[in-house]
Amino acid sequence: MKVNEMNRKFVISSNLQSVGYENNVLEIEFKQGGIYRYYNVPEIVYKNLISAPSLGRFFHMNIKFSYPYCKVA
């Protein structure tokens, strides 16, 4: 079963490759491989992520352990 792809934008980060957001779902592609979806993420969290000085640090401190997720690729 193929999962619908979300539009992601490439980001400047040593850890994250691209980030997408749609309907409270945050999708992150990591440079080391893997695409994950994080659910019930408020839009403000997405906006704060993409404007953070360090996307990887913001992700680890505010998203990784705060929202349910699954690996989609």
Short mmCIF file of N, CA, C and O in Angstrom, two decimals, residues 21-73:
data_model
loop_
_atom_site.label_atom_id
_atom_site.label_comp_id
_atom_site.label_asym_id
_atom_site.label_seq_id
_atom_site.Cartn_x
_atom_site.Cartn_y
_atom_site.Cartn_z
N TYR A 21 3.58 20.15 5.93
CA TYR A 21 2.53 20.27 6.95
C TYR A 21 1.18 20.39 6.25
O TYR A 21 1.03 21.16 5.31
N GLU A 22 0.22 19.59 6.74
CA GLU A 22 -1.11 19.59 6.14
C GLU A 22 -2.10 18.98 7.13
O GLU A 22 -1.88 17.87 7.64
N ASN A 23 -3.17 19.70 7.43
CA ASN A 23 -4.24 19.19 8.29
C ASN A 23 -3.74 18.64 9.62
O ASN A 23 -4.08 17.54 10.03
N ASN A 24 -2.89 19.42 10.29
CA ASN A 24 -2.33 19.06 11.61
C ASN A 24 -1.41 17.85 11.57
O ASN A 24 -1.15 17.23 12.59
N VAL A 25 -0.93 17.51 10.38
CA VAL A 25 0.05 16.43 10.25
C VAL A 25 1.36 17.03 9.75
O VAL A 25 1.39 17.71 8.72
N LEU A 26 2.41 16.80 10.50
CA LEU A 26 3.75 17.27 10.16
C LEU A 26 4.53 16.10 9.60
O LEU A 26 4.61 15.04 10.23
N GLU A 27 5.07 16.26 8.40
CA GLU A 27 5.85 15.20 7.78
C GLU A 27 7.29 15.66 7.65
O GLU A 27 7.56 16.75 7.14
N ILE A 28 8.21 14.83 8.14
CA ILE A 28 9.62 15.19 8.12
C ILE A 28 10.42 14.08 7.45
O ILE A 28 10.28 12.91 7.79
N GLU A 29 11.24 14.47 6.49
CA GLU A 29 12.20 13.57 5.87
C GLU A 29 13.56 13.86 6.49
O GLU A 29 14.00 15.02 6.54
N PHE A 30 14.22 12.82 6.98
CA PHE A 30 15.52 12.99 7.63
C PHE A 30 16.65 12.68 6.67
O PHE A 30 16.51 11.82 5.79
N LYS A 31 17.76 13.38 6.82
CA LYS A 31 18.90 13.18 5.93
C LYS A 31 19.47 11.77 6.05
O LYS A 31 19.99 11.22 5.09
N GLN A 32 19.39 11.18 7.24
CA GLN A 32 19.90 9.83 7.44
C GLN A 32 18.95 8.77 6.88
O GLN A 32 19.25 7.58 6.93
N GLY A 33 17.81 9.22 6.39
CA GLY A 33 16.83 8.31 5.82
C GLY A 33 15.58 8.23 6.66
O GLY A 33 15.60 8.46 7.86
N GLY A 34 14.49 7.94 6.03
CA GLY A 34 13.22 7.80 6.70
C GLY A 34 12.36 9.04 6.60
O GLY A 34 12.86 10.17 6.63
N ILE A 35 11.06 8.81 6.43
CA ILE A 35 10.07 9.88 6.43
C ILE A 35 9.06 9.53 7.51
O ILE A 35 8.55 8.41 7.55
N TYR A 36 8.82 10.48 8.39
CA TYR A 36 7.92 10.26 9.52
C TYR A 36 6.80 11.28 9.51
O TYR A 36 7.02 12.43 9.12
N ARG A 37 5.64 10.85 9.97
CA ARG A 37 4.50 11.76 10.15
C ARG A 37 4.19 11.88 11.63
O ARG A 37 4.09 10.87 12.33
N TYR A 38 4.02 13.12 12.06
CA TYR A 38 3.67 13.44 13.44
C TYR A 38 2.26 14.01 13.42
O TYR A 38 1.97 14.92 12.64
N TYR A 39 1.41 13.48 14.28
CA TYR A 39 -0.02 13.80 14.24
C TYR A 39 -0.44 14.76 15.35
O TYR A 39 0.18 14.83 16.41
N ASN A 40 -1.52 15.51 15.06
CA ASN A 40 -2.10 16.48 16.01
C ASN A 40 -1.13 17.62 16.35
O ASN A 40 -1.14 18.14 17.45
N VAL A 41 -0.32 17.99 15.38
CA VAL A 41 0.66 19.07 15.57
C VAL A 41 -0.01 20.40 15.21
O VAL A 41 -0.45 20.58 14.08
N PRO A 42 -0.09 21.34 16.17
CA PRO A 42 -0.68 22.65 15.87
C PRO A 42 0.15 23.39 14.81
O PRO A 42 1.37 23.24 14.73
N GLU A 43 -0.52 24.19 14.02
CA GLU A 43 0.16 24.94 12.96
C GLU A 43 1.27 25.83 13.51
O GLU A 43 2.32 25.99 12.88
N ILE A 44 1.07 26.39 14.71
CA ILE A 44 2.10 27.28 15.29
C ILE A 44 3.39 26.51 15.55
O ILE A 44 4.49 27.06 15.42
N VAL A 45 3.28 25.23 15.89
CA VAL A 45 4.48 24.42 16.11
C VAL A 45 5.24 24.24 14.79
O VAL A 45 6.46 24.35 14.74
N TYR A 46 4.50 23.99 13.71
CA TYR A 46 5.12 23.89 12.39
C TYR A 46 5.81 25.20 12.02
O TYR A 46 6.97 25.21 11.58
N LYS A 47 5.12 26.32 12.21
CA LYS A 47 5.70 27.62 11.87
C LYS A 47 6.94 27.91 12.70
O LYS A 47 7.94 28.45 12.19
N ASN A 48 6.90 27.56 13.99
CA ASN A 48 8.06 27.76 14.85
C ASN A 48 9.21 26.86 14.43
O ASN A 48 10.38 27.26 14.49
N LEU A 49 8.90 25.65 13.97
CA LEU A 49 9.94 24.74 13.50
C LEU A 49 10.67 25.33 12.31
O LEU A 49 11.90 25.42 12.32
N ILE A 50 9.93 25.72 11.29
CA ILE A 50 10.60 26.17 10.06
C ILE A 50 11.29 27.52 10.22
O ILE A 50 12.13 27.87 9.40
N SER A 51 10.97 28.25 11.27
CA SER A 51 11.66 29.53 11.50
C SER A 51 12.70 29.44 12.60
O SER A 51 13.34 30.44 12.92
N ALA A 52 12.91 28.27 13.17
CA ALA A 52 13.88 28.11 14.26
C ALA A 52 15.31 28.23 13.74
O ALA A 52 15.61 27.81 12.62
N PRO A 53 16.20 28.79 14.57
CA PRO A 53 17.62 28.87 14.17
C PRO A 53 18.23 27.48 13.95
O PRO A 53 19.08 27.31 13.09
N SER A 54 17.80 26.49 14.73
CA SER A 54 18.25 25.12 14.57
C SER A 54 17.02 24.22 14.48
O SER A 54 16.36 23.97 15.50
N LEU A 55 16.72 23.76 13.28
CA LEU A 55 15.54 22.92 13.09
C LEU A 55 15.67 21.61 13.85
O LEU A 55 14.71 21.14 14.46
N GLY A 56 16.84 21.01 13.82
CA GLY A 56 17.06 19.75 14.52
C GLY A 56 16.86 19.89 16.01
O GLY A 56 16.22 19.04 16.64
N ARG A 57 17.39 20.94 16.58
CA ARG A 57 17.23 21.16 18.02
C ARG A 57 15.76 21.40 18.38
O ARG A 57 15.25 20.85 19.34
N PHE A 58 15.08 22.23 17.58
CA PHE A 58 13.65 22.49 17.83
C PHE A 58 12.86 21.18 17.74
O PHE A 58 12.01 20.90 18.58
N PHE A 59 13.16 20.38 16.73
CA PHE A 59 12.47 19.10 16.56
C PHE A 59 12.66 18.22 17.80
O PHE A 59 11.70 17.70 18.34
N HIS A 60 13.90 18.07 18.25
CA HIS A 60 14.18 17.20 19.39
C HIS A 60 13.55 17.72 20.68
O HIS A 60 13.08 16.93 21.50
N MET A 61 13.51 19.02 20.85
CA MET A 61 12.99 19.58 22.10
C MET A 61 11.47 19.72 22.13
O MET A 61 10.87 19.69 23.20
N ASN A 62 10.83 19.88 20.96
CA ASN A 62 9.42 20.24 20.93
C ASN A 62 8.50 19.29 20.18
O ASN A 62 7.27 19.40 20.31
N ILE A 63 9.04 18.37 19.41
CA ILE A 63 8.19 17.54 18.56
C ILE A 63 8.42 16.04 18.79
O ILE A 63 7.46 15.29 18.99
N LYS A 64 9.65 15.61 18.77
CA LYS A 64 9.99 14.18 18.75
C LYS A 64 9.23 13.35 19.79
O LYS A 64 8.70 12.29 19.46
N PHE A 65 9.18 13.81 21.02
CA PHE A 65 8.55 13.02 22.07
C PHE A 65 7.20 13.59 22.50
O PHE A 65 6.61 13.15 23.48
N SER A 66 6.68 14.57 21.75
CA SER A 66 5.45 15.26 22.15
C SER A 66 4.22 14.85 21.35
O SER A 66 3.10 15.14 21.77
N TYR A 67 4.41 14.22 20.20
CA TYR A 67 3.28 13.91 19.32
C TYR A 67 3.37 12.46 18.85
O TYR A 67 4.46 11.94 18.63
N PRO A 68 2.21 11.81 18.66
CA PRO A 68 2.23 10.46 18.11
C PRO A 68 2.76 10.50 16.67
O PRO A 68 2.54 11.48 15.95
N TYR A 69 3.46 9.46 16.27
CA TYR A 69 4.06 9.45 14.94
C TYR A 69 4.11 8.04 14.38
O TYR A 69 3.92 7.05 15.09
N CYS A 70 4.38 7.97 13.08
CA CYS A 70 4.65 6.69 12.44
C CYS A 70 5.60 6.93 11.28
O CYS A 70 5.65 8.02 10.71
N LYS A 71 6.35 5.91 10.96
CA LYS A 71 7.26 5.96 9.81
C LYS A 71 6.46 5.61 8.57
O LYS A 71 5.73 4.61 8.56
N VAL A 72 6.56 6.44 7.54
CA VAL A 72 5.80 6.19 6.30
C VAL A 72 6.67 5.77 5.14
O VAL A 72 6.17 5.29 4.13
N ALA A 73 7.98 5.95 5.26
CA ALA A 73 8.91 5.51 4.19
C ALA A 73 10.30 5.41 4.74
O ALA A 73 10.64 5.94 5.77
#
